[in-house]
Short mmCIF file of C-alpha atoms and ligand atoms in Angstrom, two decimals:
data_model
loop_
_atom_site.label_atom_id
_atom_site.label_comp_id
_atom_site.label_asym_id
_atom_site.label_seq_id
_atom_site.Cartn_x
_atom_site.Cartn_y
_atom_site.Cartn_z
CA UNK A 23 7.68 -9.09 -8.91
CA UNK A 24 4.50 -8.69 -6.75
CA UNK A 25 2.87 -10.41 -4.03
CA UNK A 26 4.81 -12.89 -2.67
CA UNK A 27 8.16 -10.74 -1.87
CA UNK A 28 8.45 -11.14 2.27
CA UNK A 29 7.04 -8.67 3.79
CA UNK A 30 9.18 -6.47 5.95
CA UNK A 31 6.90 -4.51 7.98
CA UNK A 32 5.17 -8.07 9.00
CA UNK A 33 6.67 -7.61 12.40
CA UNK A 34 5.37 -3.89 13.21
CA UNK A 35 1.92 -4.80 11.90
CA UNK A 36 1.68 -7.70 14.16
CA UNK A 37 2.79 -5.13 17.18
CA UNK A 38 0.21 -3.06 16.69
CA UNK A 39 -2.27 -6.14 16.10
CA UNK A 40 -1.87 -7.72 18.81
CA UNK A 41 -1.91 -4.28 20.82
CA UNK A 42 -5.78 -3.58 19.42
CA UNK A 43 -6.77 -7.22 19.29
CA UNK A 44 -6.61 -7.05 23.56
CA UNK A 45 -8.83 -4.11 23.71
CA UNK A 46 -11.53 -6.91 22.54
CA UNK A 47 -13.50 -8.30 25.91
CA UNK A 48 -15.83 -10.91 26.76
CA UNK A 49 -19.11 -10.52 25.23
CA UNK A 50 -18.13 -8.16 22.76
CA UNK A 51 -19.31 -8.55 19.12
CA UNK A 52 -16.84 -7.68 17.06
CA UNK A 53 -16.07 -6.82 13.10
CA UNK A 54 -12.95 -8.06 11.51
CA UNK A 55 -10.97 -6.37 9.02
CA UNK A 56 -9.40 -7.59 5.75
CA UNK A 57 -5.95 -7.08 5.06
CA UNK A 58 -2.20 -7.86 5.96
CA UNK A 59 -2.39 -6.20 9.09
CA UNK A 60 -6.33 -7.56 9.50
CA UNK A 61 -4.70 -11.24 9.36
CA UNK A 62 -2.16 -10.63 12.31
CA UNK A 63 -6.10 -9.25 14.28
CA UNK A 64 -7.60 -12.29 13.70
CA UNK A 65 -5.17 -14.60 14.36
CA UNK A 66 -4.25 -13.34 18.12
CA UNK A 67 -8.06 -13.06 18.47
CA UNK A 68 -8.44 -16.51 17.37
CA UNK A 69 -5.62 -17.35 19.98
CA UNK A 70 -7.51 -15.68 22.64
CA UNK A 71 -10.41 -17.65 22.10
CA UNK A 72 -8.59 -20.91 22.33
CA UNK A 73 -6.60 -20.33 24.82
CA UNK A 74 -7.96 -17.81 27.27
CA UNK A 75 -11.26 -18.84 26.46
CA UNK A 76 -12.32 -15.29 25.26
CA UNK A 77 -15.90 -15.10 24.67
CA UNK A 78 -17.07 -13.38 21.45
CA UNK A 79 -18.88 -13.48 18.01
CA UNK A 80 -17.64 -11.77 15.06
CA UNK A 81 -18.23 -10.55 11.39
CA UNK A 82 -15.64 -10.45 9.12
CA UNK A 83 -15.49 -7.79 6.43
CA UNK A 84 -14.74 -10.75 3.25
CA UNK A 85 -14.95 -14.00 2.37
CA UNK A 86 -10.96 -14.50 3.06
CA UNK A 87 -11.41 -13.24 6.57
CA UNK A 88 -14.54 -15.15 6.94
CA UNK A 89 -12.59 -18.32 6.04
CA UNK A 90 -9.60 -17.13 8.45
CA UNK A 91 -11.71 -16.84 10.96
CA UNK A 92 -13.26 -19.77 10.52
CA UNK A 93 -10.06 -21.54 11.05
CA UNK A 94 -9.21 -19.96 13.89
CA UNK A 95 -12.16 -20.91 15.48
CA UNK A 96 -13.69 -17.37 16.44
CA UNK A 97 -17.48 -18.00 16.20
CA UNK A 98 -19.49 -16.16 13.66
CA UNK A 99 -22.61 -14.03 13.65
CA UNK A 100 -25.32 -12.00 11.34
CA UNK A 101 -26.17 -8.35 11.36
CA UNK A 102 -29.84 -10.26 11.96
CA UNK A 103 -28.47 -11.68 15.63
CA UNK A 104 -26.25 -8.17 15.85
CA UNK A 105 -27.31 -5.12 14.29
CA UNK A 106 -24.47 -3.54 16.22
CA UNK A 107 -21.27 -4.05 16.83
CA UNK A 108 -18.91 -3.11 19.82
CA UNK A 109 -15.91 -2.84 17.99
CA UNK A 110 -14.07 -3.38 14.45
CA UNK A 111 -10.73 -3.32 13.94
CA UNK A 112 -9.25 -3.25 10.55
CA UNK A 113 -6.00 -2.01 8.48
CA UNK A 114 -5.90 1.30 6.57
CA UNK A 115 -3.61 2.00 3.56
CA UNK A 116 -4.11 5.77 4.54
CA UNK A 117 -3.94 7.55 7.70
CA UNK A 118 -4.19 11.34 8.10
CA UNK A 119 -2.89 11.93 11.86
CA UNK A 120 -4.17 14.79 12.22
CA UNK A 121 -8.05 13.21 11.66
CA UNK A 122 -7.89 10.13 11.41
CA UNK A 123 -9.31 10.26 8.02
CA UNK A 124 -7.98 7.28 5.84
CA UNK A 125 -8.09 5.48 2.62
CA UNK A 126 -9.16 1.88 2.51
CA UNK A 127 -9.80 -0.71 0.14
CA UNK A 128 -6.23 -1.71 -1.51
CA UNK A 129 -7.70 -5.35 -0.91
CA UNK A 130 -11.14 -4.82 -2.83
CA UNK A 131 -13.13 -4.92 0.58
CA UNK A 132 -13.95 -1.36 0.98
CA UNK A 133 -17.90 -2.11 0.92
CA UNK A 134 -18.23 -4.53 3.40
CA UNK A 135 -15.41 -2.73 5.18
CA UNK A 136 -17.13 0.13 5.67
CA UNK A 137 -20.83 -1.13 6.48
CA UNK A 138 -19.21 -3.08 9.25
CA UNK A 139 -17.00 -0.13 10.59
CA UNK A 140 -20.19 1.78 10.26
CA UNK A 141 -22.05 -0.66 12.73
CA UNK A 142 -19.24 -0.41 15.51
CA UNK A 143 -19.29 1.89 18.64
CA UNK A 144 -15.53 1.70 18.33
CA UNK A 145 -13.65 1.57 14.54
CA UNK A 146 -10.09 1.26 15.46
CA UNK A 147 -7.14 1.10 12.62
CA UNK A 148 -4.39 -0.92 12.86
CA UNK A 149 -1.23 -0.24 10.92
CA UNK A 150 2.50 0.18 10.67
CA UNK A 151 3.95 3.62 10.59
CA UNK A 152 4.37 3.93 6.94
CA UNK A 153 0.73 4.46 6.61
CA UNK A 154 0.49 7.82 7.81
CA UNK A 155 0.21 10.62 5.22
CA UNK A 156 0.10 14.45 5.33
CA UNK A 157 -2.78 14.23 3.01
CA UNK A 158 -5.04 11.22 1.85
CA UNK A 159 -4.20 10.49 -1.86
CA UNK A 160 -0.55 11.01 -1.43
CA UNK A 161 0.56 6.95 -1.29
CA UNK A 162 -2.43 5.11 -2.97
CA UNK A 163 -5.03 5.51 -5.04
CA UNK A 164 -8.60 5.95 -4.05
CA UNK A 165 -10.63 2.61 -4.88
CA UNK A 166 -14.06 3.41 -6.08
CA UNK A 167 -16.68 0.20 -6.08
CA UNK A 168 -18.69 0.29 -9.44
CA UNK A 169 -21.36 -1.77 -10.39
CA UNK A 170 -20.16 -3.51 -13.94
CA UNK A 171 -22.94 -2.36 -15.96
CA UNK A 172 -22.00 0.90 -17.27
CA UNK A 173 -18.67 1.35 -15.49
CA UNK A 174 -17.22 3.45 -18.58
CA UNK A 175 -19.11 6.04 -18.27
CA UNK A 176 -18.56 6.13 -14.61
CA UNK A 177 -14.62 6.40 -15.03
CA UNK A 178 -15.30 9.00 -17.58
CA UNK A 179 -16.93 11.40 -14.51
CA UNK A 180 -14.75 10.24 -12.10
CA UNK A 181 -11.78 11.22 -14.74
CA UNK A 182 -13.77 14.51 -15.09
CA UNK A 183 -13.33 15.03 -11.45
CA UNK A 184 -9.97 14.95 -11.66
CA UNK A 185 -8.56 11.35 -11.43
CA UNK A 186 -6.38 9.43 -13.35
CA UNK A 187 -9.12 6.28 -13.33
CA UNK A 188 -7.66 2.55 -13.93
CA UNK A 189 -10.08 -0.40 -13.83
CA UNK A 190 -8.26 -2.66 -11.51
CA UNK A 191 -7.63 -6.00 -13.23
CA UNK A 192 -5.48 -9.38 -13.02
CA UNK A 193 -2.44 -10.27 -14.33
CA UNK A 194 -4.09 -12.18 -17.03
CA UNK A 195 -5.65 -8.81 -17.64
CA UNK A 196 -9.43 -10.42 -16.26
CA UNK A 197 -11.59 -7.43 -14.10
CA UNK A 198 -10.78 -8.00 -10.46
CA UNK A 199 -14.13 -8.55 -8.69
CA UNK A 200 -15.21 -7.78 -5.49
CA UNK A 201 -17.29 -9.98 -2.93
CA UNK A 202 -20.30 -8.29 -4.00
CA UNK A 203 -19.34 -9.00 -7.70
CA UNK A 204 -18.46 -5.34 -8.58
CA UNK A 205 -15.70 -3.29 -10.25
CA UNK A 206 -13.00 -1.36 -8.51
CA UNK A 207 -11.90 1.79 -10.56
CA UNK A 208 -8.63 3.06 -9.06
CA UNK A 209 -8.48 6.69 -8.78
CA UNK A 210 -5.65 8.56 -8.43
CA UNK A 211 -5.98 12.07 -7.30
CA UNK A 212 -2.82 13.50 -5.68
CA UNK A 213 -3.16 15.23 -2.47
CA UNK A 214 -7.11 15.48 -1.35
CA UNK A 215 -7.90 18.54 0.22
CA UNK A 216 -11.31 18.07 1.44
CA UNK A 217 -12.23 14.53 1.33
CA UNK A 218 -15.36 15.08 2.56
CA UNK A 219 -16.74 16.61 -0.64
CA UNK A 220 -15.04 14.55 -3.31
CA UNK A 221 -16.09 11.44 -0.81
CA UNK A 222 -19.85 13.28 -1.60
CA UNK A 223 -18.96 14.55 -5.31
CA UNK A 224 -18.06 10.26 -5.73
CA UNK A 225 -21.34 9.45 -4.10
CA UNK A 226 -22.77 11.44 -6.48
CA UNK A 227 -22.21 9.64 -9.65
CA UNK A 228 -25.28 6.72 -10.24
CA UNK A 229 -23.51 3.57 -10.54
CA UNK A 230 -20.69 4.06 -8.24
CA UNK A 231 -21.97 1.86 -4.62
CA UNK A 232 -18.90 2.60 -2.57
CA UNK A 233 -15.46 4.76 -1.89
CA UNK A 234 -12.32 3.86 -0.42
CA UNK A 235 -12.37 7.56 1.70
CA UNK A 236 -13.34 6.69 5.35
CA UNK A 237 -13.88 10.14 6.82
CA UNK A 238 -14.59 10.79 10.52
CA UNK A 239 -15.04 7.04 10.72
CA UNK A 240 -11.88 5.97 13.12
CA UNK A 241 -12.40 6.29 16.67
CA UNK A 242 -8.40 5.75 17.44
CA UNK A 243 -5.34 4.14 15.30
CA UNK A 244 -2.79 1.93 16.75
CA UNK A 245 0.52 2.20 14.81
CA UNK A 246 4.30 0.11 15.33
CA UNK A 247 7.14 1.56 13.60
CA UNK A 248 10.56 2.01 14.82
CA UNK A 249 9.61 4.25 17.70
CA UNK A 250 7.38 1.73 19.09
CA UNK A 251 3.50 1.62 19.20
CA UNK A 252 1.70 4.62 19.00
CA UNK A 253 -2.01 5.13 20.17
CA UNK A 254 -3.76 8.05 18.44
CA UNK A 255 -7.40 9.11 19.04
CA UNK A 256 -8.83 12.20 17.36
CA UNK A 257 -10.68 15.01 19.80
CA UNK A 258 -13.77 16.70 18.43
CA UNK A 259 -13.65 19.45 20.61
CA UNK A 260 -10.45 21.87 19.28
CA UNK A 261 -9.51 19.65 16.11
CA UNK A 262 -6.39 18.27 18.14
CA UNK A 263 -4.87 15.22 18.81
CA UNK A 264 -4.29 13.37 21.67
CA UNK A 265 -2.90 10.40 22.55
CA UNK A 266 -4.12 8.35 24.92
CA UNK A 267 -2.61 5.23 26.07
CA UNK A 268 -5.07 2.05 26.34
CA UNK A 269 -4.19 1.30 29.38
CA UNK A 270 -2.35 3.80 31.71
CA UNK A 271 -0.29 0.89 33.39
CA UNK A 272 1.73 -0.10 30.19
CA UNK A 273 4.44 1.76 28.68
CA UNK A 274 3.13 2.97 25.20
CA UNK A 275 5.39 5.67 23.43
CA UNK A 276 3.75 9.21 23.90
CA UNK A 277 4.18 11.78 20.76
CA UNK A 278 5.30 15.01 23.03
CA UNK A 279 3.00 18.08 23.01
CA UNK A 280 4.08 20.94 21.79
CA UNK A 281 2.52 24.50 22.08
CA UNK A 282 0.89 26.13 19.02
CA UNK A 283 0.53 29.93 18.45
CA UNK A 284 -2.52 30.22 20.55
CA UNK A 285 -0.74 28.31 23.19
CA UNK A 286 -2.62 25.57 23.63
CA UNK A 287 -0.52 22.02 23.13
CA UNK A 288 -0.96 20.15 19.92
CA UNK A 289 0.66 16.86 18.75
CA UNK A 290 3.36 16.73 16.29
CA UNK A 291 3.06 13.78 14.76
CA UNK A 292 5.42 12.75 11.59
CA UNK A 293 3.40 11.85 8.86
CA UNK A 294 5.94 8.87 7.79
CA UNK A 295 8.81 7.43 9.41
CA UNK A 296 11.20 9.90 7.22
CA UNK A 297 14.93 8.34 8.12
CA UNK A 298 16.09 11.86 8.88
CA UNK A 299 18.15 14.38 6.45
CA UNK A 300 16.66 12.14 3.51
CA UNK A 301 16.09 14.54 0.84
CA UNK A 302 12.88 13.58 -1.16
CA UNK A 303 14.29 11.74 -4.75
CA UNK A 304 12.84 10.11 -7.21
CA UNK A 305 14.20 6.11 -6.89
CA UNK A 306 14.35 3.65 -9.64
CA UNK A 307 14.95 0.07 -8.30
CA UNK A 308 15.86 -1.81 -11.41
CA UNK A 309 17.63 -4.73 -12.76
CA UNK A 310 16.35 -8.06 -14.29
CA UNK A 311 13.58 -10.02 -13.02
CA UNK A 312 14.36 -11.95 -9.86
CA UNK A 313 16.82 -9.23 -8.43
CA UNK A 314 14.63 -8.19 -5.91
CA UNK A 315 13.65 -5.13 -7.13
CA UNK A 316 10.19 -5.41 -4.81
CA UNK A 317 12.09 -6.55 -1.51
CA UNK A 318 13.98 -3.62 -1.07
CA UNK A 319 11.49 -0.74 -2.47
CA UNK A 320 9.36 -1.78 -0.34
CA UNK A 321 11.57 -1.95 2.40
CA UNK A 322 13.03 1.85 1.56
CA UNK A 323 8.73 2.58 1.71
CA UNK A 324 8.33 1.39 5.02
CA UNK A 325 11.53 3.56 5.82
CA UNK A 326 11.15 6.78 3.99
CA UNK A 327 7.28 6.66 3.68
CA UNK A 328 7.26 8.19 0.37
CA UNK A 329 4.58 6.88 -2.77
CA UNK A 330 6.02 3.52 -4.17
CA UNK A 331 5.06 2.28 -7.36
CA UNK A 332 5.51 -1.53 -8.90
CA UNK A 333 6.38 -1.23 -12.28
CA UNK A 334 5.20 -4.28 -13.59
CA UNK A 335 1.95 -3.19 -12.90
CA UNK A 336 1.80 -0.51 -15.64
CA UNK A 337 2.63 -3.01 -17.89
CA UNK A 338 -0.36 -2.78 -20.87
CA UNK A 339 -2.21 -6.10 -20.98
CA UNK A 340 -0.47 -6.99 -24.11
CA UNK A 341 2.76 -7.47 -22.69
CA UNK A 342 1.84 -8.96 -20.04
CA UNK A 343 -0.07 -11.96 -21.83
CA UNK A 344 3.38 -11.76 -24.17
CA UNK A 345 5.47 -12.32 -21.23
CA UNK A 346 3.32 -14.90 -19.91
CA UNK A 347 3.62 -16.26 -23.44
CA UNK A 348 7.48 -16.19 -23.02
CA UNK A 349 7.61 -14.42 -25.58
CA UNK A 350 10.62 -11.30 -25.02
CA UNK A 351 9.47 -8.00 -25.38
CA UNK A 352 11.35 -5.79 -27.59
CA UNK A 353 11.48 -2.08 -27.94
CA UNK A 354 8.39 -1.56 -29.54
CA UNK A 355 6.56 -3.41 -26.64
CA UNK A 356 8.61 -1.52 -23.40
CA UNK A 357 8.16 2.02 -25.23
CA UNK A 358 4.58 2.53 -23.63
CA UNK A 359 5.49 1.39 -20.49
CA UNK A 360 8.40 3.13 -20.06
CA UNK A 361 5.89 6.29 -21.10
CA UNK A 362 3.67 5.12 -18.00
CA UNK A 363 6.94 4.82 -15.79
CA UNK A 364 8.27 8.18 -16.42
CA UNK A 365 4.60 10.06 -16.57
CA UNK A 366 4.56 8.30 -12.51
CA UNK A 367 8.18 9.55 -11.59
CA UNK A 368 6.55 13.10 -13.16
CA UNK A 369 3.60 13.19 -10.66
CA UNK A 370 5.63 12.40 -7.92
CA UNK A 371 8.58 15.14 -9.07
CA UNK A 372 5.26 17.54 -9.38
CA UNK A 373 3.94 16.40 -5.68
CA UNK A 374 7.24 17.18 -4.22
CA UNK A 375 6.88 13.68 -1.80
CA UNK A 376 9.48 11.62 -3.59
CA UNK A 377 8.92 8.13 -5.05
CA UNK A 378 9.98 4.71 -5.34
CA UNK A 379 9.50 2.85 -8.71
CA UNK A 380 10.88 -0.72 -9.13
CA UNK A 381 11.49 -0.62 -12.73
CA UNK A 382 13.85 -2.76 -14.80
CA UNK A 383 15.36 -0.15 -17.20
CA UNK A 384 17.66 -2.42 -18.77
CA UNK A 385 18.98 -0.31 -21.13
CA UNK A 386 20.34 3.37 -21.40
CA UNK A 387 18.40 4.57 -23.87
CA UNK A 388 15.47 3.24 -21.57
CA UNK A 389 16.75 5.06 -18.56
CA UNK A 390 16.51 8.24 -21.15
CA UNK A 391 12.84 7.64 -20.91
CA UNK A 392 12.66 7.40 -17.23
CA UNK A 393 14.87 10.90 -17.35
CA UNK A 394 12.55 13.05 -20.05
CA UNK A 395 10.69 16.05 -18.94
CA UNK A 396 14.13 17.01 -17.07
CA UNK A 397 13.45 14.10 -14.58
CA UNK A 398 16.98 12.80 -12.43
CA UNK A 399 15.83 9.63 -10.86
CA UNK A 400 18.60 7.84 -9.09
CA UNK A 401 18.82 4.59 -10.33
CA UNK A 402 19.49 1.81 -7.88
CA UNK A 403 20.93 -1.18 -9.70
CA UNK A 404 20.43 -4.98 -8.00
CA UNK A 405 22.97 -7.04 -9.60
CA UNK A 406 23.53 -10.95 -8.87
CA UNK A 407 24.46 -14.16 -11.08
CA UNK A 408 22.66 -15.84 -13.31
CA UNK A 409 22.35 -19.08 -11.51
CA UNK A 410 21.49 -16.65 -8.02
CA UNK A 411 18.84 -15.23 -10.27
CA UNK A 412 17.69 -18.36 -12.33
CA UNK A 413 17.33 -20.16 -8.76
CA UNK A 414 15.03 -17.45 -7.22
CA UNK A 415 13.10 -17.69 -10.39
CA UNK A 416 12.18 -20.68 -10.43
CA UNK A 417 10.83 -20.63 -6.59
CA UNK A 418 8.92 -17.76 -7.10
CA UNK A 419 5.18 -17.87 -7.53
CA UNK A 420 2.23 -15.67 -8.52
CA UNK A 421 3.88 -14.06 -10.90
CA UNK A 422 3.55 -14.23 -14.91
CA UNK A 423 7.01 -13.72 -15.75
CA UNK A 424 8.37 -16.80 -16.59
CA UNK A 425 12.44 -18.47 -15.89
CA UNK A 426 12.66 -19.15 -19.76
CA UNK A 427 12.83 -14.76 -20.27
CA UNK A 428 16.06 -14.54 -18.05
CA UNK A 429 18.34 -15.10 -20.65
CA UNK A 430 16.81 -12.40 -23.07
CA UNK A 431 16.97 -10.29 -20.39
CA UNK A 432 20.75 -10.23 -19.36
CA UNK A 433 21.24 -9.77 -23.23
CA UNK A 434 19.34 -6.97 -23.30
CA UNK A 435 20.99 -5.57 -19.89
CA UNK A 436 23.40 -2.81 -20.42
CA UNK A 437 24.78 -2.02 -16.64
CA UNK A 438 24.48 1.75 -15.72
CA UNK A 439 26.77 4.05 -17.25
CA UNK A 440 29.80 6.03 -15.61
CA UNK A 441 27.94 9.50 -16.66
CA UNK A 442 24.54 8.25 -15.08
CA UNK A 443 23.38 8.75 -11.41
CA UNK A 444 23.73 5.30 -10.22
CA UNK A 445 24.06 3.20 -6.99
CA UNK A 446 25.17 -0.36 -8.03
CA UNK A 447 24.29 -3.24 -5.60
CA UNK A 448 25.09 -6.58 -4.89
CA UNK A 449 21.87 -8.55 -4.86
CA UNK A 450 23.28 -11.25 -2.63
CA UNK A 451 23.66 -9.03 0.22
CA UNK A 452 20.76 -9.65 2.98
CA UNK A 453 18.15 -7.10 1.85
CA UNK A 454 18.08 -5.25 5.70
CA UNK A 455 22.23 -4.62 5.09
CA UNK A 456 21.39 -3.21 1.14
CA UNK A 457 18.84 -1.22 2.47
CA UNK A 458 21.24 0.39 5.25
CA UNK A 459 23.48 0.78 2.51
CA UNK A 460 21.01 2.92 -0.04
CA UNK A 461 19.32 5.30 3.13
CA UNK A 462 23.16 5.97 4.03
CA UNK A 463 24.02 6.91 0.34
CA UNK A 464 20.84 9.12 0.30
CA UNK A 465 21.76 11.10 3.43
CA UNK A 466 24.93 12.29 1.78
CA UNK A 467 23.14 14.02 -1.35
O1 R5P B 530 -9.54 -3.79 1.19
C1 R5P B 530 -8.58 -3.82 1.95
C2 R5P B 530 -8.54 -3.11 3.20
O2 R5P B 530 -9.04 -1.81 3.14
C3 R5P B 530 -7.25 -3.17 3.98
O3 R5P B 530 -7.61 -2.89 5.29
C4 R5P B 530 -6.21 -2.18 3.57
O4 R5P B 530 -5.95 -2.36 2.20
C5 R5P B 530 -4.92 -2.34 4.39
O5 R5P B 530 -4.36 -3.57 4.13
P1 R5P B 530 -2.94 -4.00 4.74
O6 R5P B 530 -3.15 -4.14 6.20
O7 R5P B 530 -2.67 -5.30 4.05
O8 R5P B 530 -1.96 -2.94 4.37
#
């Protein structure tokens, strides 16, 4: 259930697109960023240069924004014709307010990424709320770039460092590539506390080319979430935050100071757009395949801001290539998983920051495994009709699960018991109303 679910905070991302993308003037050579958010950049730039006749050159950070902008018609240059930039502007899938320190690299472009940010008098990050963390490490991984040959022994130091290392791969279970025809190893290290050294400590390690920790790097972020856009620029001089707007004419929603123990003002910034009196839980959307298990965690992400995990993704390769197969898994085959699932739910119950895992736990005795180590996820359960679910199915793309394992599935679904903590949902409902529904339930426990 993965990449072609709508995307809810489309709207926010363009916001804050569009909002950067007019800081770009005549003349300017400019860096484009890869990405979701990157797309909504380029295409309003590409816009400008059509219609207002905006004058630029650019460089995009991959060979999908390259071929984006391309189509838009924004003309192209060379580090050769500009060695520097005057501005980038790219997405983050990490922000740290109070620094502007982020994570980058969820779309394999980290390298090119940061060479071009790194050539720009101005890097600025472009992103809906739900990016911003307390620490960096919190929501996503850190992607490390690895040159293929020898990239064992590479996860092996970057394990001994402290991270849970996963080559990132296809569905088909292939090695994702990069542009530059390297390896990203996924590293997941909890909360970083000084990102500059294990940024250095990665360095460190022959074979590794690039990291996914962009530190001191962002001149200013532009964010849209429900407040409205938010400008934030980082000042060297105390280690506070201000926030400037662009321009002073338009209205751009301030974050109010606030005076710290020395009395000087300092910005209070939430580090996600926490629906208030939420109590961090663990969440388990489940249900059989087409339920829309993905829609709505990653709607209740973009709303509670807390880590959110696909659970298809810790599939092991073998049952993926069985379900691609259509060939059922049985117990034998979801025992592992379900290991993976619960060992995720644990870190998160350890971090204290709550977490989201869409997760089909069709039966009990699988739930059990989602509840060991003393764990009480709240299961939310998506429930629709067969033909609802056979229908959405068979439209849905990119995915290896295949129509033909419905059936198995509903046989093997036992609904959530009376003496388990569970929210049952229709899965007709329209996904905004459901996810109402669930933050509502939350705020009364
Ligand atoms: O490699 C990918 C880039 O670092 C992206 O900028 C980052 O993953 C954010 O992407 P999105 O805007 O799609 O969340």
């Amino acid at each position: 259930m993965t990449g072609k679910a709508p995307d809810p905070a489309a709207n926010l991302k363009q916001q804050a697109a569009i909002k950067a993308a007019s800081l770009v003037q005549d003349g300017m050579a400019v860096g484009l960023g890869t990405g979701s958010t990157a797309f909504f950049v380029v295409a309003e730039l590409g816009r400008r240069v059509r219609e207002e006749g905006l004058k630029i050159c650019a460089i995009p950070t991959s060979d999908a924004t390259e071929a984006q902008a391309r189509e838009e018609g924004i003309p192209l240059t060379t580090f050769a014709a500009h060695p520097e930039l005057d501005i980038t502007i790219d997405g983050a899938d990490e922000i740290e307010p109070r620094t502007l320190n982020l994570v980058k690299g969820r779309g394999g472009a980290l390298l090119r990424e940061k060479i071009v940010a790194s050539a720009a008098k101005q890097f600025v990050i472009v992103a809906d709320s739900s990016k911003y963390v307390d620490h960096l490490g919190m929501l996503c991984p850190v992607p490390v770039e690895v040159i293929p040959f020898g990239w064992e022994n590479v996860a092996v130091k970057l394990g001994r460092m402290g991270a849970h290392v996963t080559p990132r791969k296809h569905r088909d279970g292939s090695f994702y590539l990069t542009d530059e025809k390297n390896l990203i190893m996924d590293c997941v290290f909890g909360p970083i506390e000084d990102p500059h050294k294990l940024g250095t400590d990665i360095h460190s390690i022959v074979g590794v080319v690039e990291h996914g920790l962009f530190i001191e790097m962002a001149t200013q972020a532009i964010t849209a979430g429900p407040e409205g856009i938010r400008v934030i620029t980082p000042t060297v001089s105390d280690g506070l935050i201000a926030t400037p707007a662009l321009d002073p004419s338009e209205p751009v929603t301030r974050v109010p100071p606030v005076p710290n123990e020395n009395g000087s003002s300092k910005t209070v910034l939430p580090t996600q757009p926490v629906a208030s009196g939420i109590k961090k839980q663990l969440l388990v959307i489940m249900g059989v395949s087409g339920s829309g298990k993905t829609t709505i965690a990653e709607g209740l992400r973009n709303e509670l801001g807390w880590p959110f995990q696909e659970g298809d993704d810790l599939h092991p390769a073998a049952n993926v290539a069985k379900m691609a197969a259509s060939i059922p898994l049985n117990d034998e085959d979801r025992w592992p998983w379900l290991a993976r699932c619960q060992e995720w739910l644990a870190e998160c119950n350890r971090a204290g920051t709550g977490g989201i895992l869409t997760c089909s736990a069709l039966k009990h005795s699988y739930r059990d495994v989602l509840r060991k180590g003393g764990l009480e996820p709240i299961f939310i359960y998506l429930h629709t009709s067969e033909a609802v679910l056979l229908e959405r199915l068979k439209r849905r793309r990119g995915h290896y699960m295949p129509p033909t394992l419905l059936p198995s599935q509903l046989q093997t679904l036992e609904a959530p018991a009376a003496d388990e903590h569970a929210l049952s949902m229709s899965a007709d409902t329209n996904p905004a109303e459901t996810i109402a529904e669930i933050l509502s339930y939350l705020k009364t426990i």
